[in-house]
């Protein structure tokens, strides 16, 4: 075991050894915050003597949690690494222990998007809806909005209504959104499923209704640490506040300059006002950057300094001198992509591997020309926007087998009852569904009851049931890695893929087996199948790992928390980065923070590229204001910008900034509120359109509703 306090700088040492009370660490990009968190955890365990099971450390991705868990295991030598998890993953831990308080079994399902799509498919079929009414993606998004904003108390129906009452509410619904929403709640209740949005809501509900359960968790968690605190939303903040309510030991780490998820609910006020909300807060500043060259750090500092709403600070470089950041202005998007490909080839010839090179961009459409250029130059690459690993068919099918063994739920049954082919097609599935309704039971139970029915002659239904029953009776005594190999063999699924010659799918299954082995290694041999299934249901695209020597292409949002030796920041044009959708000064500052995040991903060398030409509407393309924000002495232009280009760009930016209003969020009128317009008269606010920064208002003297900009002065009536 390494010396926990060795090789820490003064601010890291202070963070690691500060124990009691409320502690806020402002940690700049690349300043070693993960090191501080893991060493503090190990210090609590090894030096103070705190039991790992009494420590909660919250991260924002499963990948980060796994890496942190492994580091802590190496430092403490203890297989018990306490609660190192995402907020939602930790809520799964709570519910697996206390879900009885809301009438849910410990073996509840954690639903992912694929499960929700399956549920929507059933609802659409039952109620005669089509994708013309609403796509599954739109339906998922609207369900999320309903749960978070429009029907925040929905969980009362999910918890308190019987399955029959919820079903009737679904059948009585006539509006499309009501049909989808209550149909979805009914499907959730039917299989004891909970989605991403339910987890924190139900935990907070349990804590509000059961003081003993709340106190148990408060007393258990003697020390709480929260990583990426700048990205916390209101529900997560409320949960954190409750959990630290007994010991009052809360340690948060974040950087206000890296908040880029306000559109997802993150609120900068939680980190900025932390010292006002909690008593006797100790603030520690960590600004020494151990990731990037001084040249890259200087670019980052110069860029973010243009934001006004921030804690004034600067990253301090610690590495030796590197190369000046390169800026390339191309004549077209095609020429920009071609130049990038040429630079990649040059780097490769100088000994740099492809996997050390990453292309970052604000929006996916930028990749069209990039991919074409890479393909022409025969440069291998991976695009981080394809099907996430855990959404691939063969992975979903394998996990459905594991879920079937643990839960015997309808969603998993529908997915794999006939995979591989067992002659249980549409007609027989319809029969099973009718029997399930008649007997008020699950689809699997219905098939078990009717196995001797003539309808199952000539099928492999018997073999399927025998296999599931055999595994269900003994899975709790087996390692998950052994179980999955056996399931893939006994089910015939792996053999079927071999027969098809699906080598890529077989490779993906091998990767899944390895990931399960890694999970067991990190969590210890006591890993439970139910815990693994809940864990993997919360995985996202950002949690996957790609292998091989390939150039990476990804959005800046996807790159958050990562680092790369050589970074090309592409498409640095006004209307691309910053996005043309940026319509307030506050959002412009978030765009600049996003550019700051992109710059600070680079370790050795940074390239900024943009393309001249014209936009779709015929307007000229200008370089991004973020390039112009940077002290021009810090950039090495491949060619001197054309005469007047910079001056014209600055003129365009100044003109557009005049039309960027301040954020109005705190002063908005509410839906239903009566207002008065100085020309159109009195009216009622019907909707608030935040994308267009406008109200939809029905004026008393105007026949149809009007969209009125936030900029226009309105008065309460």
PDB file of C-alpha atoms in Angstrom, residues 81-321:
ATOM      1  CA  UNK A  81     -14.742   0.155  -0.838  1.00  0.00           C
ATOM      2  CA  UNK A  82     -17.931   1.519   0.690  1.00  0.00           C
ATOM      3  CA  UNK A  83     -20.427   3.375  -1.435  1.00  0.00           C
ATOM      4  CA  UNK A  84     -18.625   4.700  -4.507  1.00  0.00           C
ATOM      5  CA  UNK A  85     -21.341   5.374  -7.010  1.00  0.00           C
ATOM      6  CA  UNK A  86     -23.380   7.809  -9.046  1.00  0.00           C
ATOM      7  CA  UNK A  87     -26.356   9.461  -7.345  1.00  0.00           C
ATOM      8  CA  UNK A  88     -28.716   7.152  -9.181  1.00  0.00           C
ATOM      9  CA  UNK A  89     -26.588   4.085  -8.513  1.00  0.00           C
ATOM     10  CA  UNK A  90     -26.526   4.902  -4.811  1.00  0.00           C
ATOM     11  CA  UNK A  91     -30.311   5.276  -4.831  1.00  0.00           C
ATOM     12  CA  UNK A  92     -30.464   1.729  -6.225  1.00  0.00           C
ATOM     13  CA  UNK A  93     -28.455   0.636  -3.148  1.00  0.00           C
ATOM     14  CA  UNK A  94     -30.970   2.341  -0.856  1.00  0.00           C
ATOM     15  CA  UNK A  95     -33.988   0.888  -2.666  1.00  0.00           C
ATOM     16  CA  UNK A  96     -32.527  -2.614  -2.752  1.00  0.00           C
ATOM     17  CA  UNK A  97     -32.500  -2.374   1.033  1.00  0.00           C
ATOM     18  CA  UNK A  98     -35.661  -0.373   1.718  1.00  0.00           C
ATOM     19  CA  UNK A  99     -37.971  -0.545  -1.312  1.00  0.00           C
ATOM     20  CA  UNK A 100     -40.494  -2.404   0.856  1.00  0.00           C
ATOM     21  CA  UNK A 101     -41.421   1.029   2.235  1.00  0.00           C
ATOM     22  CA  UNK A 102     -43.130   1.838  -1.085  1.00  0.00           C
ATOM     23  CA  UNK A 103     -44.439  -1.657  -1.750  1.00  0.00           C
ATOM     24  CA  UNK A 104     -41.696  -2.626  -4.203  1.00  0.00           C
ATOM     25  CA  UNK A 105     -39.759  -5.906  -3.921  1.00  0.00           C
ATOM     26  CA  UNK A 106     -35.984  -5.952  -3.548  1.00  0.00           C
ATOM     27  CA  UNK A 107     -35.834  -7.521  -7.000  1.00  0.00           C
ATOM     28  CA  UNK A 108     -37.234  -4.458  -8.784  1.00  0.00           C
ATOM     29  CA  UNK A 109     -36.087  -3.741 -12.341  1.00  0.00           C
ATOM     30  CA  UNK A 110     -33.997  -0.718 -13.282  1.00  0.00           C
ATOM     31  CA  UNK A 111     -35.266   0.277 -16.726  1.00  0.00           C
ATOM     32  CA  UNK A 112     -33.149   1.642 -19.567  1.00  0.00           C
ATOM     33  CA  UNK A 113     -34.229   3.238 -22.854  1.00  0.00           C
ATOM     34  CA  UNK A 114     -34.580  -0.108 -24.597  1.00  0.00           C
ATOM     35  CA  UNK A 115     -36.978  -1.313 -21.899  1.00  0.00           C
ATOM     36  CA  UNK A 116     -38.976   1.913 -22.167  1.00  0.00           C
ATOM     37  CA  UNK A 117     -39.201   1.490 -25.957  1.00  0.00           C
ATOM     38  CA  UNK A 118     -40.551  -2.038 -25.444  1.00  0.00           C
ATOM     39  CA  UNK A 119     -43.191  -0.668 -23.070  1.00  0.00           C
ATOM     40  CA  UNK A 120     -44.126   2.085 -25.512  1.00  0.00           C
ATOM     41  CA  UNK A 121     -44.485  -0.546 -28.242  1.00  0.00           C
ATOM     42  CA  UNK A 122     -47.068  -2.370 -26.133  1.00  0.00           C
ATOM     43  CA  UNK A 123     -48.936   0.860 -25.362  1.00  0.00           C
ATOM     44  CA  UNK A 124     -48.986   1.939 -29.018  1.00  0.00           C
ATOM     45  CA  UNK A 125     -50.270  -1.454 -30.131  1.00  0.00           C
ATOM     46  CA  UNK A 126     -52.990  -1.565 -27.449  1.00  0.00           C
ATOM     47  CA  UNK A 127     -54.259   1.966 -28.054  1.00  0.00           C
ATOM     48  CA  UNK A 128     -53.793   2.191 -31.813  1.00  0.00           C
ATOM     49  CA  UNK A 129     -51.059   4.833 -31.716  1.00  0.00           C
ATOM     50  CA  UNK A 130     -48.401   5.126 -34.420  1.00  0.00           C
ATOM     51  CA  UNK A 131     -45.023   6.813 -34.717  1.00  0.00           C
ATOM     52  CA  UNK A 132     -46.826   9.597 -36.585  1.00  0.00           C
ATOM     53  CA  UNK A 133     -48.547  10.430 -33.306  1.00  0.00           C
ATOM     54  CA  UNK A 134     -45.217  10.542 -31.489  1.00  0.00           C
ATOM     55  CA  UNK A 135     -41.840   8.850 -31.972  1.00  0.00           C
ATOM     56  CA  UNK A 136     -40.513   6.697 -29.138  1.00  0.00           C
ATOM     57  CA  UNK A 137     -37.686   9.165 -28.578  1.00  0.00           C
ATOM     58  CA  UNK A 138     -40.117  12.075 -28.265  1.00  0.00           C
ATOM     59  CA  UNK A 139     -42.337   9.988 -25.992  1.00  0.00           C
ATOM     60  CA  UNK A 140     -39.384   9.160 -23.698  1.00  0.00           C
ATOM     61  CA  UNK A 141     -38.401  12.828 -23.543  1.00  0.00           C
ATOM     62  CA  UNK A 142     -41.974  13.935 -22.806  1.00  0.00           C
ATOM     63  CA  UNK A 143     -42.373  11.280 -20.094  1.00  0.00           C
ATOM     64  CA  UNK A 144     -39.199  12.631 -18.493  1.00  0.00           C
ATOM     65  CA  UNK A 145     -40.495  16.215 -18.702  1.00  0.00           C
ATOM     66  CA  UNK A 146     -43.835  15.147 -17.229  1.00  0.00           C
ATOM     67  CA  UNK A 147     -42.072  13.488 -14.293  1.00  0.00           C
ATOM     68  CA  UNK A 148     -39.670  16.348 -13.649  1.00  0.00           C
ATOM     69  CA  UNK A 149     -41.821  19.400 -14.384  1.00  0.00           C
ATOM     70  CA  UNK A 150     -45.488  18.985 -15.243  1.00  0.00           C
ATOM     71  CA  UNK A 151     -46.458  16.110 -12.906  1.00  0.00           C
ATOM     72  CA  UNK A 152     -43.725  16.111 -10.259  1.00  0.00           C
ATOM     73  CA  UNK A 153     -45.993  14.210  -7.828  1.00  0.00           C
ATOM     74  CA  UNK A 154     -46.603  11.368 -10.306  1.00  0.00           C
ATOM     75  CA  UNK A 155     -44.909   8.897  -7.978  1.00  0.00           C
ATOM     76  CA  UNK A 156     -47.933   9.042  -5.648  1.00  0.00           C
ATOM     77  CA  UNK A 157     -49.909   7.265  -8.395  1.00  0.00           C
ATOM     78  CA  UNK A 158     -47.072   4.815  -8.986  1.00  0.00           C
ATOM     79  CA  UNK A 159     -46.820   3.970  -5.279  1.00  0.00           C
ATOM     80  CA  UNK A 160     -50.329   4.343  -3.909  1.00  0.00           C
ATOM     81  CA  UNK A 161     -52.649   3.227  -6.722  1.00  0.00           C
ATOM     82  CA  UNK A 162     -53.276  -0.479  -7.153  1.00  0.00           C
ATOM     83  CA  UNK A 163     -52.310  -2.067 -10.456  1.00  0.00           C
ATOM     84  CA  UNK A 164     -56.032  -2.222 -11.342  1.00  0.00           C
ATOM     85  CA  UNK A 165     -56.581   1.477 -10.549  1.00  0.00           C
ATOM     86  CA  UNK A 166     -53.547   2.498 -12.556  1.00  0.00           C
ATOM     87  CA  UNK A 167     -54.682   0.321 -15.459  1.00  0.00           C
ATOM     88  CA  UNK A 168     -58.112   1.953 -15.391  1.00  0.00           C
ATOM     89  CA  UNK A 169     -56.553   5.428 -15.381  1.00  0.00           C
ATOM     90  CA  UNK A 170     -54.642   4.385 -18.488  1.00  0.00           C
ATOM     91  CA  UNK A 171     -57.760   3.002 -20.195  1.00  0.00           C
ATOM     92  CA  UNK A 172     -59.761   6.149 -19.354  1.00  0.00           C
ATOM     93  CA  UNK A 173     -57.121   8.485 -20.847  1.00  0.00           C
ATOM     94  CA  UNK A 174     -58.082  10.124 -24.158  1.00  0.00           C
ATOM     95  CA  UNK A 175     -55.294  12.651 -24.831  1.00  0.00           C
ATOM     96  CA  UNK A 176     -52.210  11.135 -26.494  1.00  0.00           C
ATOM     97  CA  UNK A 177     -49.817  12.300 -23.750  1.00  0.00           C
ATOM     98  CA  UNK A 178     -52.139  11.000 -21.008  1.00  0.00           C
ATOM     99  CA  UNK A 179     -52.419   7.643 -22.775  1.00  0.00           C
ATOM    100  CA  UNK A 180     -48.633   7.348 -23.078  1.00  0.00           C
ATOM    101  CA  UNK A 181     -47.897   8.615 -19.568  1.00  0.00           C
ATOM    102  CA  UNK A 182     -50.413   6.493 -17.648  1.00  0.00           C
ATOM    103  CA  UNK A 183     -49.776   3.512 -19.905  1.00  0.00           C
ATOM    104  CA  UNK A 184     -46.117   3.820 -19.033  1.00  0.00           C
ATOM    105  CA  UNK A 185     -46.799   4.101 -15.272  1.00  0.00           C
ATOM    106  CA  UNK A 186     -49.015   1.020 -15.543  1.00  0.00           C
ATOM    107  CA  UNK A 187     -46.282  -0.922 -17.344  1.00  0.00           C
ATOM    108  CA  UNK A 188     -43.742   0.202 -14.717  1.00  0.00           C
ATOM    109  CA  UNK A 189     -45.964  -0.938 -11.856  1.00  0.00           C
ATOM    110  CA  UNK A 190     -46.767  -4.203 -13.620  1.00  0.00           C
ATOM    111  CA  UNK A 191     -43.126  -5.331 -13.748  1.00  0.00           C
ATOM    112  CA  UNK A 192     -41.955  -3.444 -10.625  1.00  0.00           C
ATOM    113  CA  UNK A 193     -39.738  -1.337 -12.849  1.00  0.00           C
ATOM    114  CA  UNK A 194     -38.153   2.011 -12.044  1.00  0.00           C
ATOM    115  CA  UNK A 195     -36.499   4.318 -14.532  1.00  0.00           C
ATOM    116  CA  UNK A 196     -33.670   6.816 -14.085  1.00  0.00           C
ATOM    117  CA  UNK A 197     -36.057   9.582 -12.974  1.00  0.00           C
ATOM    118  CA  UNK A 198     -37.874   7.456 -10.392  1.00  0.00           C
ATOM    119  CA  UNK A 199     -34.854   6.488  -8.316  1.00  0.00           C
ATOM    120  CA  UNK A 200     -34.107   9.748  -6.473  1.00  0.00           C
ATOM    121  CA  UNK A 201     -37.818  10.662  -6.283  1.00  0.00           C
ATOM    122  CA  UNK A 202     -38.709   7.414  -4.523  1.00  0.00           C
ATOM    123  CA  UNK A 203     -35.763   7.624  -2.124  1.00  0.00           C
ATOM    124  CA  UNK A 204     -36.719  11.181  -1.111  1.00  0.00           C
ATOM    125  CA  UNK A 205     -40.323  10.055  -0.702  1.00  0.00           C
ATOM    126  CA  UNK A 206     -39.252   7.179   1.560  1.00  0.00           C
ATOM    127  CA  UNK A 207     -37.112   9.538   3.640  1.00  0.00           C
ATOM    128  CA  UNK A 208     -40.015  12.007   3.982  1.00  0.00           C
ATOM    129  CA  UNK A 209     -42.456   9.313   5.104  1.00  0.00           C
ATOM    130  CA  UNK A 210     -40.222   7.049   7.170  1.00  0.00           C
ATOM    131  CA  UNK A 211     -37.971   8.861   9.651  1.00  0.00           C
ATOM    132  CA  UNK A 212     -36.403   5.613  10.882  1.00  0.00           C
ATOM    133  CA  UNK A 213     -35.142   4.700   7.412  1.00  0.00           C
ATOM    134  CA  UNK A 214     -33.881   8.237   6.863  1.00  0.00           C
ATOM    135  CA  UNK A 215     -32.053   8.249  10.190  1.00  0.00           C
ATOM    136  CA  UNK A 216     -30.533   4.829   9.489  1.00  0.00           C
ATOM    137  CA  UNK A 217     -28.895   6.108   6.276  1.00  0.00           C
ATOM    138  CA  UNK A 218     -27.913   9.441   7.823  1.00  0.00           C
ATOM    139  CA  UNK A 219     -26.159   7.681  10.705  1.00  0.00           C
ATOM    140  CA  UNK A 220     -24.537   5.130   8.419  1.00  0.00           C
ATOM    141  CA  UNK A 221     -22.961   7.756   6.150  1.00  0.00           C
ATOM    142  CA  UNK A 222     -20.432   9.382   8.463  1.00  0.00           C
ATOM    143  CA  UNK A 223     -18.578  11.083   5.613  1.00  0.00           C
ATOM    144  CA  UNK A 224     -20.040  12.152   2.260  1.00  0.00           C
ATOM    145  CA  UNK A 225     -17.970  13.277  -0.729  1.00  0.00           C
ATOM    146  CA  UNK A 226     -19.412  14.610  -3.997  1.00  0.00           C
ATOM    147  CA  UNK A 227     -17.348  14.890  -7.186  1.00  0.00           C
ATOM    148  CA  UNK A 228     -18.220  17.247 -10.098  1.00  0.00           C
ATOM    149  CA  UNK A 229     -20.372  19.280  -7.716  1.00  0.00           C
ATOM    150  CA  UNK A 230     -20.882  21.990 -10.340  1.00  0.00           C
ATOM    151  CA  UNK A 231     -23.099  19.547 -12.291  1.00  0.00           C
ATOM    152  CA  UNK A 232     -25.509  18.822  -9.438  1.00  0.00           C
ATOM    153  CA  UNK A 233     -29.247  19.420  -9.977  1.00  0.00           C
ATOM    154  CA  UNK A 234     -32.012  20.292  -7.512  1.00  0.00           C
ATOM    155  CA  UNK A 235     -33.076  16.701  -6.719  1.00  0.00           C
ATOM    156  CA  UNK A 236     -29.487  15.560  -6.208  1.00  0.00           C
ATOM    157  CA  UNK A 237     -28.854  18.586  -4.012  1.00  0.00           C
ATOM    158  CA  UNK A 238     -31.934  17.789  -1.920  1.00  0.00           C
ATOM    159  CA  UNK A 239     -30.827  14.162  -1.488  1.00  0.00           C
ATOM    160  CA  UNK A 240     -27.312  15.226  -0.487  1.00  0.00           C
ATOM    161  CA  UNK A 241     -28.737  17.736   2.005  1.00  0.00           C
ATOM    162  CA  UNK A 242     -30.852  15.028   3.652  1.00  0.00           C
ATOM    163  CA  UNK A 243     -28.051  12.458   3.796  1.00  0.00           C
ATOM    164  CA  UNK A 244     -25.579  14.750   5.576  1.00  0.00           C
ATOM    165  CA  UNK A 245     -28.217  15.904   8.075  1.00  0.00           C
ATOM    166  CA  UNK A 246     -26.890  13.845  11.023  1.00  0.00           C
ATOM    167  CA  UNK A 247     -23.078  13.920  10.937  1.00  0.00           C
ATOM    168  CA  UNK A 248     -22.846  17.211   8.987  1.00  0.00           C
ATOM    169  CA  UNK A 249     -19.743  16.022   7.150  1.00  0.00           C
ATOM    170  CA  UNK A 250     -19.979  17.030   3.499  1.00  0.00           C
ATOM    171  CA  UNK A 251     -16.982  17.375   1.171  1.00  0.00           C
ATOM    172  CA  UNK A 252     -17.694  18.705  -2.332  1.00  0.00           C
ATOM    173  CA  UNK A 253     -15.337  19.140  -5.291  1.00  0.00           C
ATOM    174  CA  UNK A 254     -16.078  21.088  -8.440  1.00  0.00           C
ATOM    175  CA  UNK A 255     -15.184  23.868 -10.837  1.00  0.00           C
ATOM    176  CA  UNK A 256     -17.641  26.664 -11.710  1.00  0.00           C
ATOM    177  CA  UNK A 257     -15.739  27.146 -14.981  1.00  0.00           C
ATOM    178  CA  UNK A 258     -16.768  23.659 -16.112  1.00  0.00           C
ATOM    179  CA  UNK A 259     -20.535  23.729 -15.635  1.00  0.00           C
ATOM    180  CA  UNK A 260     -21.902  22.726 -19.055  1.00  0.00           C
ATOM    181  CA  UNK A 261     -25.134  20.918 -18.190  1.00  0.00           C
ATOM    182  CA  UNK A 262     -27.590  23.670 -17.196  1.00  0.00           C
ATOM    183  CA  UNK A 263     -29.901  22.357 -19.946  1.00  0.00           C
ATOM    184  CA  UNK A 264     -30.034  19.123 -17.937  1.00  0.00           C
ATOM    185  CA  UNK A 265     -30.854  20.856 -14.645  1.00  0.00           C
ATOM    186  CA  UNK A 266     -27.370  21.647 -13.290  1.00  0.00           C
ATOM    187  CA  UNK A 267     -27.319  24.920 -11.364  1.00  0.00           C
ATOM    188  CA  UNK A 268     -24.147  26.921 -10.777  1.00  0.00           C
ATOM    189  CA  UNK A 269     -25.623  28.456  -7.605  1.00  0.00           C
ATOM    190  CA  UNK A 270     -25.067  25.247  -5.624  1.00  0.00           C
ATOM    191  CA  UNK A 271     -21.284  25.505  -5.806  1.00  0.00           C
ATOM    192  CA  UNK A 272     -21.079  29.308  -5.838  1.00  0.00           C
ATOM    193  CA  UNK A 273     -23.403  29.694  -2.818  1.00  0.00           C
ATOM    194  CA  UNK A 274     -22.218  26.643  -0.889  1.00  0.00           C
ATOM    195  CA  UNK A 275     -20.551  28.834   1.736  1.00  0.00           C
ATOM    196  CA  UNK A 276     -23.824  30.735   2.247  1.00  0.00           C
ATOM    197  CA  UNK A 277     -26.034  27.650   2.584  1.00  0.00           C
ATOM    198  CA  UNK A 278     -23.945  25.717   5.105  1.00  0.00           C
ATOM    199  CA  UNK A 279     -22.301  26.856   8.366  1.00  0.00           C
ATOM    200  CA  UNK A 280     -18.548  27.366   8.800  1.00  0.00           C
ATOM    201  CA  UNK A 281     -17.610  26.251   5.296  1.00  0.00           C
ATOM    202  CA  UNK A 282     -13.929  25.712   4.587  1.00  0.00           C
ATOM    203  CA  UNK A 283     -12.942  26.497   0.976  1.00  0.00           C
ATOM    204  CA  UNK A 284      -9.801  25.019  -0.565  1.00  0.00           C
ATOM    205  CA  UNK A 285      -8.525  26.143  -3.979  1.00  0.00           C
ATOM    206  CA  UNK A 286      -6.689  23.623  -6.189  1.00  0.00           C
ATOM    207  CA  UNK A 287      -5.341  25.334  -9.316  1.00  0.00           C
ATOM    208  CA  UNK A 288      -2.073  23.530 -10.139  1.00  0.00           C
ATOM    209  CA  UNK A 289      -2.629  21.792 -13.482  1.00  0.00           C
ATOM    210  CA  UNK A 290      -0.801  18.477 -14.022  1.00  0.00           C
ATOM    211  CA  UNK A 291      -2.363  17.625 -17.378  1.00  0.00           C
ATOM    212  CA  UNK A 292      -1.532  20.245 -19.988  1.00  0.00           C
ATOM    213  CA  UNK A 293       1.479  22.163 -21.233  1.00  0.00           C
ATOM    214  CA  UNK A 294       1.868  25.809 -20.139  1.00  0.00           C
ATOM    215  CA  UNK A 295       0.977  26.916 -23.678  1.00  0.00           C
ATOM    216  CA  UNK A 296      -2.403  25.135 -23.498  1.00  0.00           C
ATOM    217  CA  UNK A 297      -3.055  26.418 -19.959  1.00  0.00           C
ATOM    218  CA  UNK A 298      -2.394  30.001 -21.071  1.00  0.00           C
ATOM    219  CA  UNK A 299      -4.913  29.610 -23.900  1.00  0.00           C
ATOM    220  CA  UNK A 300      -7.507  28.221 -21.475  1.00  0.00           C
ATOM    221  CA  UNK A 301      -6.981  31.019 -18.929  1.00  0.00           C
ATOM    222  CA  UNK A 302      -7.188  33.696 -21.610  1.00  0.00           C
ATOM    223  CA  UNK A 303     -10.429  32.231 -22.975  1.00  0.00           C
ATOM    224  CA  UNK A 304     -12.374  31.739 -19.724  1.00  0.00           C
ATOM    225  CA  UNK A 305     -11.344  35.131 -18.371  1.00  0.00           C
ATOM    226  CA  UNK A 306     -13.926  36.697 -20.723  1.00  0.00           C
ATOM    227  CA  UNK A 307     -16.764  35.206 -18.621  1.00  0.00           C
ATOM    228  CA  UNK A 308     -18.112  37.620 -16.017  1.00  0.00           C
ATOM    229  CA  UNK A 309     -20.153  35.291 -13.781  1.00  0.00           C
ATOM    230  CA  UNK A 310     -17.420  33.170 -12.228  1.00  0.00           C
ATOM    231  CA  UNK A 311     -14.998  32.893  -9.340  1.00  0.00           C
ATOM    232  CA  UNK A 312     -11.941  34.781 -10.590  1.00  0.00           C
ATOM    233  CA  UNK A 313      -9.015  32.357 -10.724  1.00  0.00           C
ATOM    234  CA  UNK A 314      -6.329  31.008 -13.040  1.00  0.00           C
ATOM    235  CA  UNK A 315      -4.944  27.552 -13.684  1.00  0.00           C
ATOM    236  CA  UNK A 316      -1.256  27.262 -12.764  1.00  0.00           C
ATOM    237  CA  UNK A 317       0.839  25.145 -15.161  1.00  0.00           C
ATOM    238  CA  UNK A 318       3.265  22.642 -13.601  1.00  0.00           C
ATOM    239  CA  UNK A 319       4.603  20.829 -16.690  1.00  0.00           C
ATOM    240  CA  UNK A 320       7.576  21.881 -18.773  1.00  0.00           C
ATOM    241  CA  UNK A 321       7.186  23.950 -21.934  1.00  0.00           C
TER     242      UNK A 321
END
